[in-house]
Tab-separated table of C-alpha atoms and ligand atoms in Angstrom:
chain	number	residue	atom	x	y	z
D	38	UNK	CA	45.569	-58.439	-28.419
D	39	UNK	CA	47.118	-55.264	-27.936
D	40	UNK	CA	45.371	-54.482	-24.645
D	41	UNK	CA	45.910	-58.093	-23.712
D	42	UNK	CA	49.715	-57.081	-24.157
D	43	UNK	CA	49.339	-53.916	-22.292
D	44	UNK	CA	47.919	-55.725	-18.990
D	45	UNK	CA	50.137	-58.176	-19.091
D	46	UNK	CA	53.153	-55.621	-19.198
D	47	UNK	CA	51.629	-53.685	-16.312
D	48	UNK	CA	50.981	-57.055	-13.954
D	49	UNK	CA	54.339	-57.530	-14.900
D	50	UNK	CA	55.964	-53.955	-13.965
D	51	UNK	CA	53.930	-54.317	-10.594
D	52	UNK	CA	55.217	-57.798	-9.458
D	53	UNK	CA	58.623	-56.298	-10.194
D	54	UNK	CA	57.962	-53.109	-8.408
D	55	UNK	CA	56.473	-55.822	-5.324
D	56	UNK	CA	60.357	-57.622	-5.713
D	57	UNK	CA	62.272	-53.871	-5.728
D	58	UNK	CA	60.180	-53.010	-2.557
D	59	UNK	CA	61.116	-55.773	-1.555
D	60	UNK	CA	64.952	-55.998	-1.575
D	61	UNK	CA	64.773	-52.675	-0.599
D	62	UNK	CA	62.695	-52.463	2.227
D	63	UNK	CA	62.685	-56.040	3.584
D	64	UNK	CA	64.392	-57.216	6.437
D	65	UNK	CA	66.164	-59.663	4.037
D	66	UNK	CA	68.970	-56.853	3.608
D	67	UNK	CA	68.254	-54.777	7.007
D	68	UNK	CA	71.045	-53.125	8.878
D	69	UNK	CA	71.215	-51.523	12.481
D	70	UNK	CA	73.625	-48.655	13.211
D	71	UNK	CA	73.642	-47.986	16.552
D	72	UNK	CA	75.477	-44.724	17.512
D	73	UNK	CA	76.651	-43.700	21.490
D	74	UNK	CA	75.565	-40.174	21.518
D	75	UNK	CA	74.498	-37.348	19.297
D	76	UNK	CA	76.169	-34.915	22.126
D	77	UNK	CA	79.726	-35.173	20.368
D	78	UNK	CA	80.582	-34.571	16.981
D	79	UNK	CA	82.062	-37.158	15.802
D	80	UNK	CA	79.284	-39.618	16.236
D	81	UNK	CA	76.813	-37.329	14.093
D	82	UNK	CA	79.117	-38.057	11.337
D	83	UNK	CA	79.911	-41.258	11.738
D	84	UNK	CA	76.118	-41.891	11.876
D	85	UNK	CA	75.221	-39.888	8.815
D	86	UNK	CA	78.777	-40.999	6.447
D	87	UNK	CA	77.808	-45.309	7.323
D	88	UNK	CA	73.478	-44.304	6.538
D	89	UNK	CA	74.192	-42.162	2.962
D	90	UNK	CA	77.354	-45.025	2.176
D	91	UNK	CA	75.536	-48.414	3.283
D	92	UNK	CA	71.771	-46.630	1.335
D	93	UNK	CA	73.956	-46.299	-1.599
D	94	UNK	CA	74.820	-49.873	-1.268
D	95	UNK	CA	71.131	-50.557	-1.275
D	96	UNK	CA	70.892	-51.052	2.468
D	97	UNK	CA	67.942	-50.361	4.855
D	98	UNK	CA	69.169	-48.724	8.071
D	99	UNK	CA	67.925	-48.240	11.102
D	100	UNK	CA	70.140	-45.613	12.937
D	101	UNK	CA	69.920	-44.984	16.195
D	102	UNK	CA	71.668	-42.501	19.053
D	103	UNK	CA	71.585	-44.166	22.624
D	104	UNK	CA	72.061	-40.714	24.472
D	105	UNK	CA	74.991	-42.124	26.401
D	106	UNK	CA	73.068	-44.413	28.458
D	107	UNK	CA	73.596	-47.892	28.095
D	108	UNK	CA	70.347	-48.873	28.809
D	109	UNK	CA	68.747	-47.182	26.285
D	110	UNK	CA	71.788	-48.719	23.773
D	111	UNK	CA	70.799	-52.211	24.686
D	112	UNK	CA	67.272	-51.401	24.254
D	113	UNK	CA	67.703	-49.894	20.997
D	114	UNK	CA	69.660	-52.908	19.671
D	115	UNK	CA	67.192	-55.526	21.049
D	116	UNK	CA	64.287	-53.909	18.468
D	117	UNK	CA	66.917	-53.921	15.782
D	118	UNK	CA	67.660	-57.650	16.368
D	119	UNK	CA	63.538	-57.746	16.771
D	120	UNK	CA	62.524	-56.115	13.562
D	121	UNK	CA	65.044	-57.880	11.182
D	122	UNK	CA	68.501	-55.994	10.926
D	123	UNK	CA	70.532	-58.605	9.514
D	124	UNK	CA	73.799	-56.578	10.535
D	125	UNK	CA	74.342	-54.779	13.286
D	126	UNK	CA	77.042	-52.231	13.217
D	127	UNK	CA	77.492	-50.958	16.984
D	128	UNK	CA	79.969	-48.048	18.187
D	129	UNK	CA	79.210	-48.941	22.370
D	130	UNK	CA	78.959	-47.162	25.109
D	131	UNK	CA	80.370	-49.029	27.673
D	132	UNK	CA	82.660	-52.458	26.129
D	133	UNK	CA	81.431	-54.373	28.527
D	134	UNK	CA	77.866	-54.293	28.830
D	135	UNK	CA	76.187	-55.946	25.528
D	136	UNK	CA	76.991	-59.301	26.155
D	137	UNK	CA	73.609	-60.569	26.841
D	138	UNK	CA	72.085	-58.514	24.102
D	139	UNK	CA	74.031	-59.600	21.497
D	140	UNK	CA	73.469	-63.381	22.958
D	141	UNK	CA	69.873	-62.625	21.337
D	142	UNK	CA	71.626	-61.592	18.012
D	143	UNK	CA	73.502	-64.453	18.037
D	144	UNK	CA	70.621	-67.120	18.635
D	145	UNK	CA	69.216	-65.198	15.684
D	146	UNK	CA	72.296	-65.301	13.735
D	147	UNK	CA	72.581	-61.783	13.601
D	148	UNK	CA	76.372	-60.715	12.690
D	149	UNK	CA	77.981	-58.104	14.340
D	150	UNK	CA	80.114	-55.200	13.560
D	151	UNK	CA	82.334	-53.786	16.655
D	152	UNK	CA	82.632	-49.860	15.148
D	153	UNK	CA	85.439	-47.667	16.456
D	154	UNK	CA	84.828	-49.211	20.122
D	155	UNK	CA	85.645	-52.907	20.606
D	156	UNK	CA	82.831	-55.081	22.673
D	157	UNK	CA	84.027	-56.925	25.304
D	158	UNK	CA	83.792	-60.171	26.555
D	159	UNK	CA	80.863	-61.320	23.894
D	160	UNK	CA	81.678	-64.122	21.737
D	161	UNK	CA	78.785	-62.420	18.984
D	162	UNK	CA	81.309	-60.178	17.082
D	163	UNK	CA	82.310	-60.436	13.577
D	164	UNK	CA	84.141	-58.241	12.575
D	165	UNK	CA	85.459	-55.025	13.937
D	166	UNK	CA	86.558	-51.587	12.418
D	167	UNK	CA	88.230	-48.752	13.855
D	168	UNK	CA	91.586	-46.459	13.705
D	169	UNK	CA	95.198	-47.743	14.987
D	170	UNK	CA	94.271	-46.535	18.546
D	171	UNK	CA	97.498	-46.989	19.696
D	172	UNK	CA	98.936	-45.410	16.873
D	173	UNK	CA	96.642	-42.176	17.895
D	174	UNK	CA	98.220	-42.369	21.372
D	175	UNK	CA	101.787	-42.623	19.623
D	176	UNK	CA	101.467	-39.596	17.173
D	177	UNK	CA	99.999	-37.347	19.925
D	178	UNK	CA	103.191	-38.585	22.628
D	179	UNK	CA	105.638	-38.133	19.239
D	180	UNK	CA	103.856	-34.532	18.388
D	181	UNK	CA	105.169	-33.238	21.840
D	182	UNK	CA	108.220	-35.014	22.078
D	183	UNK	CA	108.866	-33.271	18.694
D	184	UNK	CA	107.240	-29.865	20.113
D	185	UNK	CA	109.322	-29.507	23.078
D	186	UNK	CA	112.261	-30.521	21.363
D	187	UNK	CA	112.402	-33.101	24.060
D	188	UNK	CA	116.127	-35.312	22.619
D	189	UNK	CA	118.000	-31.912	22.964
D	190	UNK	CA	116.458	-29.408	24.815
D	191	UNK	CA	117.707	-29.060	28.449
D	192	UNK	CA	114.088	-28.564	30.027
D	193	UNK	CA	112.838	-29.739	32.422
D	194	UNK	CA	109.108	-28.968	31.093
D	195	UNK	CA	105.749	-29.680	32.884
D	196	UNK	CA	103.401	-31.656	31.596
D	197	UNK	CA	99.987	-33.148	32.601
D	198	UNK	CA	98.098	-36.044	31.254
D	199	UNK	CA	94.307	-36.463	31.020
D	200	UNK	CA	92.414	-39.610	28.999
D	201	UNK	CA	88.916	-41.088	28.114
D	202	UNK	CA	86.468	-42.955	29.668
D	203	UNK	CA	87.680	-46.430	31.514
D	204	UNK	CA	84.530	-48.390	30.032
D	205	UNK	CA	85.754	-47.374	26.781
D	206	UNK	CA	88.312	-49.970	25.550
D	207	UNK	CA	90.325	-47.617	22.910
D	208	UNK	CA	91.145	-45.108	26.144
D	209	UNK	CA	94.072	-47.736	27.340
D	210	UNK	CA	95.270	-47.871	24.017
D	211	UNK	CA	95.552	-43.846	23.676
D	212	UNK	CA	97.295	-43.803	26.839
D	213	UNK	CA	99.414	-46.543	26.588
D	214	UNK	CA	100.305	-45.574	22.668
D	215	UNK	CA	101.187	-41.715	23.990
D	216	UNK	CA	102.900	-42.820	27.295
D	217	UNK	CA	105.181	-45.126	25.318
D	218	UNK	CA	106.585	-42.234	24.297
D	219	UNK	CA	106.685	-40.391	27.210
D	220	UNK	CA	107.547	-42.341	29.685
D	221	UNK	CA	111.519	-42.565	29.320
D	222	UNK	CA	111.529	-38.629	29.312
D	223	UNK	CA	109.332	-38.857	32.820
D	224	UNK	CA	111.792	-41.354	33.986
D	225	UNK	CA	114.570	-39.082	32.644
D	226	UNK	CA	113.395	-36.309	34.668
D	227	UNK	CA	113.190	-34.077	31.510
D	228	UNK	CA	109.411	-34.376	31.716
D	229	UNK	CA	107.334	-33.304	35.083
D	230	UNK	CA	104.168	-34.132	36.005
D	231	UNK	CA	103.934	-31.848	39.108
D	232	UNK	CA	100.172	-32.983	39.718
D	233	UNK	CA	101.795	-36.518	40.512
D	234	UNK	CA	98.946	-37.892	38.203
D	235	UNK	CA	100.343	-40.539	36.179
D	236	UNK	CA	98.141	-43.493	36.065
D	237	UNK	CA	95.515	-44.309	33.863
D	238	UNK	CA	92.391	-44.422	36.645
D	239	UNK	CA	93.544	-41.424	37.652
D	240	UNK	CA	94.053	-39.127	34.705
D	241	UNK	CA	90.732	-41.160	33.301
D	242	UNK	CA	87.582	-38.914	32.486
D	243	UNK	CA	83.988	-40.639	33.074
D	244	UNK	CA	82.005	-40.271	29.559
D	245	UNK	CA	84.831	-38.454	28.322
D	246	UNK	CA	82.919	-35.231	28.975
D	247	UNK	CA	84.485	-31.711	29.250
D	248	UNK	CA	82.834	-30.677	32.366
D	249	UNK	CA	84.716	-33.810	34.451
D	250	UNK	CA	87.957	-32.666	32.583
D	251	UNK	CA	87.336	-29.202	33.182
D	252	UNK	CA	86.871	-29.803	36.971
D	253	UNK	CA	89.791	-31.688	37.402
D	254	UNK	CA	92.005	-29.127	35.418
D	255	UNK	CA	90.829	-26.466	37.562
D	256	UNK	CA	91.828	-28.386	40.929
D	257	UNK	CA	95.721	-29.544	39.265
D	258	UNK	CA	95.909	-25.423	37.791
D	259	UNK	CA	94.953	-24.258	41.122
D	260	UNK	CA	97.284	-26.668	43.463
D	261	UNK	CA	100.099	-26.366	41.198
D	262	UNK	CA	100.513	-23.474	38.805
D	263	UNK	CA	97.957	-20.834	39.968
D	264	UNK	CA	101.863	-19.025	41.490
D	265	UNK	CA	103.367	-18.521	37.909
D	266	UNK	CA	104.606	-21.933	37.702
D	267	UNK	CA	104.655	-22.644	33.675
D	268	UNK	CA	102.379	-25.545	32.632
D	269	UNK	CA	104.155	-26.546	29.280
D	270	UNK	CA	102.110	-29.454	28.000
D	271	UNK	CA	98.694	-31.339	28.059
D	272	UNK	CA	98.621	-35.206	26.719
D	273	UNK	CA	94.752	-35.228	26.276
D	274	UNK	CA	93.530	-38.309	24.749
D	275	UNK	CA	90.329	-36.145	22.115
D	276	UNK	CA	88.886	-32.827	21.600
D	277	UNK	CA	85.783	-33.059	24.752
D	278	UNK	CA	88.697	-33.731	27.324
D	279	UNK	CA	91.330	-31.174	25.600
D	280	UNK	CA	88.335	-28.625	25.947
D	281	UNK	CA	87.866	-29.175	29.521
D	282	UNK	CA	91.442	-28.517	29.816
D	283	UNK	CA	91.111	-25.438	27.605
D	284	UNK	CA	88.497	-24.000	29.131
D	285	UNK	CA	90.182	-24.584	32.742
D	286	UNK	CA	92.866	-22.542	31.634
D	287	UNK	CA	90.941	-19.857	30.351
D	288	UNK	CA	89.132	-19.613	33.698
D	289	UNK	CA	92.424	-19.515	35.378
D	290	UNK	CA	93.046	-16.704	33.384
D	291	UNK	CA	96.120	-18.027	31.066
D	292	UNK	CA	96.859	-16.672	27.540
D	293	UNK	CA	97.767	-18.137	24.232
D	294	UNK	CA	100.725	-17.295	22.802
D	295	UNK	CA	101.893	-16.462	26.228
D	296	UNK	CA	101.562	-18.750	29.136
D	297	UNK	CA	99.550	-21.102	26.833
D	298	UNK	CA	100.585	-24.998	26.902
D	299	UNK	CA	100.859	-26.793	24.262
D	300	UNK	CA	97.872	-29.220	24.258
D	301	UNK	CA	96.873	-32.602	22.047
D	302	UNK	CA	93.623	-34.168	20.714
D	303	UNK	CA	91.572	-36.226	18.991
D	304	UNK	CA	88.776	-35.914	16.056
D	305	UNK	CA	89.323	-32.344	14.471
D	306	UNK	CA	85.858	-31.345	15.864
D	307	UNK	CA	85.031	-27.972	14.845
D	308	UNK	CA	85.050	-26.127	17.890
D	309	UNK	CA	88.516	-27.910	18.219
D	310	UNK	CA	89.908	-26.478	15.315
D	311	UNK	CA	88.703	-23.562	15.516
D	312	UNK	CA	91.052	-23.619	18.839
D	313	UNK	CA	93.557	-24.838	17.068
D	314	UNK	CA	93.535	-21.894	14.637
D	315	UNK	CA	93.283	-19.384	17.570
D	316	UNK	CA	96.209	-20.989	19.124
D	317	UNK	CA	94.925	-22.834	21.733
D	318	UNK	CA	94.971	-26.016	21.232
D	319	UNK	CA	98.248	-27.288	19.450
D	320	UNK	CA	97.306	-30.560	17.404
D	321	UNK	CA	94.440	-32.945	17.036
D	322	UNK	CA	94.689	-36.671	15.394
D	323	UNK	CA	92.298	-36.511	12.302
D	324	UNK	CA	90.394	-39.900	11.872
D	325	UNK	CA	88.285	-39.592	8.599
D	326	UNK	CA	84.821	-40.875	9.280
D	327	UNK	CA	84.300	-41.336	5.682
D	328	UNK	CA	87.116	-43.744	5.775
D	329	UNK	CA	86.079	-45.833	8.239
D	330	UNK	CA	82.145	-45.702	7.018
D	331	UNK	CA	83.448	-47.129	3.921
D	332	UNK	CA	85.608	-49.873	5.607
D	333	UNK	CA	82.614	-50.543	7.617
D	334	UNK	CA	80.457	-50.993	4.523
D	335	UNK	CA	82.649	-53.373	2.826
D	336	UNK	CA	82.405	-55.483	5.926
D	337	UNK	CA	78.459	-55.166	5.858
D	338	UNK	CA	78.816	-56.116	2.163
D	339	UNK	CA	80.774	-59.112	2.959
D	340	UNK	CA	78.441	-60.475	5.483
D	341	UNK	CA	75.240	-60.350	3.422
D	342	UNK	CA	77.065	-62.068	0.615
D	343	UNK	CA	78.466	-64.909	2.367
D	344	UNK	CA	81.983	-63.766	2.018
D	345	UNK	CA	84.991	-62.490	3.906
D	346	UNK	CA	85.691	-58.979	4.745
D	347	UNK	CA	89.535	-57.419	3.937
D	348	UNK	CA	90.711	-56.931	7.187
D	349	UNK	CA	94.740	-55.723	7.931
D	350	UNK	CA	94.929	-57.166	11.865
D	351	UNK	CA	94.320	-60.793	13.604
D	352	UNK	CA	95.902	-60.209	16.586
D	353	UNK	CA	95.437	-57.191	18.579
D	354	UNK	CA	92.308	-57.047	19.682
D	355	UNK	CA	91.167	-59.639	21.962
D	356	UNK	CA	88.076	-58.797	23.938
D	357	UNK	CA	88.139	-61.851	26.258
D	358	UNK	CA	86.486	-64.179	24.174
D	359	UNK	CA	89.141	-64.378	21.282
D	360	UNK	CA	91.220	-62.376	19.046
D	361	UNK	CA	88.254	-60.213	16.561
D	362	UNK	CA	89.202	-59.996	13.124
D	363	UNK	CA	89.943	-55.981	12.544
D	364	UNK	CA	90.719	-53.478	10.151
D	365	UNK	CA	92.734	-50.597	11.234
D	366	UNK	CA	92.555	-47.623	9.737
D	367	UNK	CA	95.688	-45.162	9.898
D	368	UNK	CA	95.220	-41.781	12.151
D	369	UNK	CA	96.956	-38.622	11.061
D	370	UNK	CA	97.684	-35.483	12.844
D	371	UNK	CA	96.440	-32.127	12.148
D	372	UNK	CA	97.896	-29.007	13.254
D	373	UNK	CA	97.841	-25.400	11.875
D	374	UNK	CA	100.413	-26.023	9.540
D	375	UNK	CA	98.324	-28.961	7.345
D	376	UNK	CA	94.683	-28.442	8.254
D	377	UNK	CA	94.057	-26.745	5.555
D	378	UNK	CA	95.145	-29.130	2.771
D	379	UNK	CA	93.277	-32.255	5.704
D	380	UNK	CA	89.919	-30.928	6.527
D	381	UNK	CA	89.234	-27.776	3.766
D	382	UNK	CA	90.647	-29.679	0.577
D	383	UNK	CA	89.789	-33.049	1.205
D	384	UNK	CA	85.515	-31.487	1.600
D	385	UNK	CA	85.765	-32.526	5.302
D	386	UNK	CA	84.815	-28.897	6.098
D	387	UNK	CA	84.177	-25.888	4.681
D	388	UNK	CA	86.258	-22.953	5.141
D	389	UNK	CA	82.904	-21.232	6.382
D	390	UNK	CA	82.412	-23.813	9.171
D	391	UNK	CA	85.623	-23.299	10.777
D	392	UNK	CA	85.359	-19.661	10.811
C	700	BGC	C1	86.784	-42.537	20.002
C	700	BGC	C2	87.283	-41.109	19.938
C	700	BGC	C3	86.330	-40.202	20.712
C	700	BGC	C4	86.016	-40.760	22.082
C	700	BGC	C5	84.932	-39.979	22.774
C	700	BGC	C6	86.590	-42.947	21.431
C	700	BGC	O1	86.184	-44.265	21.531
C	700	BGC	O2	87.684	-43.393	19.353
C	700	BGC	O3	87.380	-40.714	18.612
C	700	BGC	O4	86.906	-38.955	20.874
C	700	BGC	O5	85.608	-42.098	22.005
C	700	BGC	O6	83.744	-40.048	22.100
């Protein structure tokens, strides 16, 4: 009897351990993270805050890093539609070019999660969660405005302007959010943008990488203040293009705290703050990954229970197919005075790390 107990406890404890593996490892409750690039920063955290938050949910996730090639994104999300992700959470390379992927996902009734990045023109996306990008452009056109003391000073100061990548659907909304601002003092004449390059295809940086930001710095530095003539601002639109801009000026042999402009950014990277600290880069907009992981989960959450996911905006974000359901999340800035108390305090980053 008491054996006959025993056995029938253990069958028992196994078909339960079979249903565990199951819900945790089946496809049933599958999700596909697909990341840009592991090159910057940012998307290394993103990656790692949505795994550890959506595992502790009791997700499966498949994450992957597409190298910043699109082709190797869309491949990467066709085996995720392939091997069961039920959700696909996708931070895109270029806006435009998943459309006839996520047709597949769609046929297979695969939900979709626009991360950060909006997709364009597909009519396959749920849901989508980022920052206020506009607000980012706003803060970074108000934290210079406030800088230069732009409502009373007499000035005039110079100022150049450098953005994202054009495939990249937030980079409009940077530029437009921080040129808001600026504009009327351009119009004014208080604000001079001696380069002459004002508009966004212009001041717009392929793959938002240094080196293309860096190049074009060195040519605007070399045709127009290489003879003394004081450069007094930067509007960059993140941290890779405001380091192309830094380290054109360090070529060109300027000097913080002397002929140093004062220069905006995006993402509180760590080699960004660390400029920050040494003086050379005046402000960056801090957008807590963690933040929008969790937002991001919730949604995931909501869509593998049949429910609705909070979301705080219906009608900004159109991507040419209809207005997508979004929750903003609000950007602050950082600067030397309050990084500290943002990044250290809050466990973003050690104190070691920024060293
Ligand atoms: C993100 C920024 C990032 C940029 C470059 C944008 O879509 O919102 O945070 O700096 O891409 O990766």
């Amino acid at each position: 009897m008491k054996r006959k107990l025993l056995s029938l406890i253990l069958v028992l404890t196994m078909v339960a351990a079979l249903f565990a593996g199951c819900g945790a490892s089946g496809s049933g409750n599958k999700v596909g993270v697909s990341m840009p690039t592991k090159t910057l920063q940012r998307w290394n955290q993103d990656g790692d805050n949505m795994k550890k938050q959506l595992e502790a949910a009791g997700y499966t996730v498949d994450l992957q890093y597409a190298d910043d090639s699109v082709e190797t994104q869309v491949s990467q999300i066709e085996n995720m539609i392939n091997s069961g992700c039920k959700v696909l959470v996708i931070a895109s390379i270029e806006g435009d070019s998943l459309g006839t992927v996520l047709e597949q996902a769609k046929e297979k009734d695969v939900k979709v999660i626009a991360y950060d990045r909006l997709i364009m023109n597909s009519d396959a996306v749920t849901y989508y969660a980022t920052f206020d990008n506009y607000m980012v452009g706003t803060k970074q056109g108000e934290y210079l405005r406030d800088a230069l003391n732009l409502d009373s000073a007499a000035g005039p100061f110079n100022i150049e302007l450098i953005t994202g990548d054009p495939g990249d659907n937030n980079a409009r909304f940077f530029f437009n959010g921080a040129m808001d601002v600026l504009n009327p003092y351009i119009k004014e004449g208080k604000l001079v943008v001696k380069s002459g390059q004002v508009d966004f295809d212009t001041v717009a940086t392929q793959g938002w990488k240094t080196e293309n930001a860096q190049n074009r710095f060195d040519a605007i530095i070399s045709a127009n203040y290489a003879d003394g003539t004081p450069l007094h601002a930067v509007m960059a639109s993140n941290d890779s293009t405001a380091m192309g801009v830094t380290n054109a000026l360090v070529a060109a042999g300027f000097t913080p705290g002397d002929n140093w402009p004062l220069i905006t950014g995006q993402d509180c990277d760590i080699a960004n703050v660390k400029n920050m600290i040494a003086g050379k880069q005046a402000m960056s907009i801090f957008k807590d990954t963690r933040t929008l992981a969790a937002k991001t989960v919730e949604m995931v959450d909501a869509i593998m229970k049949g429910g609705n996911a909070p979301v705080n905006d219906t009608k900004t974000y159109d991507n040419g197919k209809g207005i997508v359901p979004s929750y903003l999340c609000e950007p602050v800035f950082a600067d030397i005075n309050n990084y500290k108390e943002l990044l250290i305090d809050s466990n973003y980053y050690t104190e070691d790390q920024l060293k």
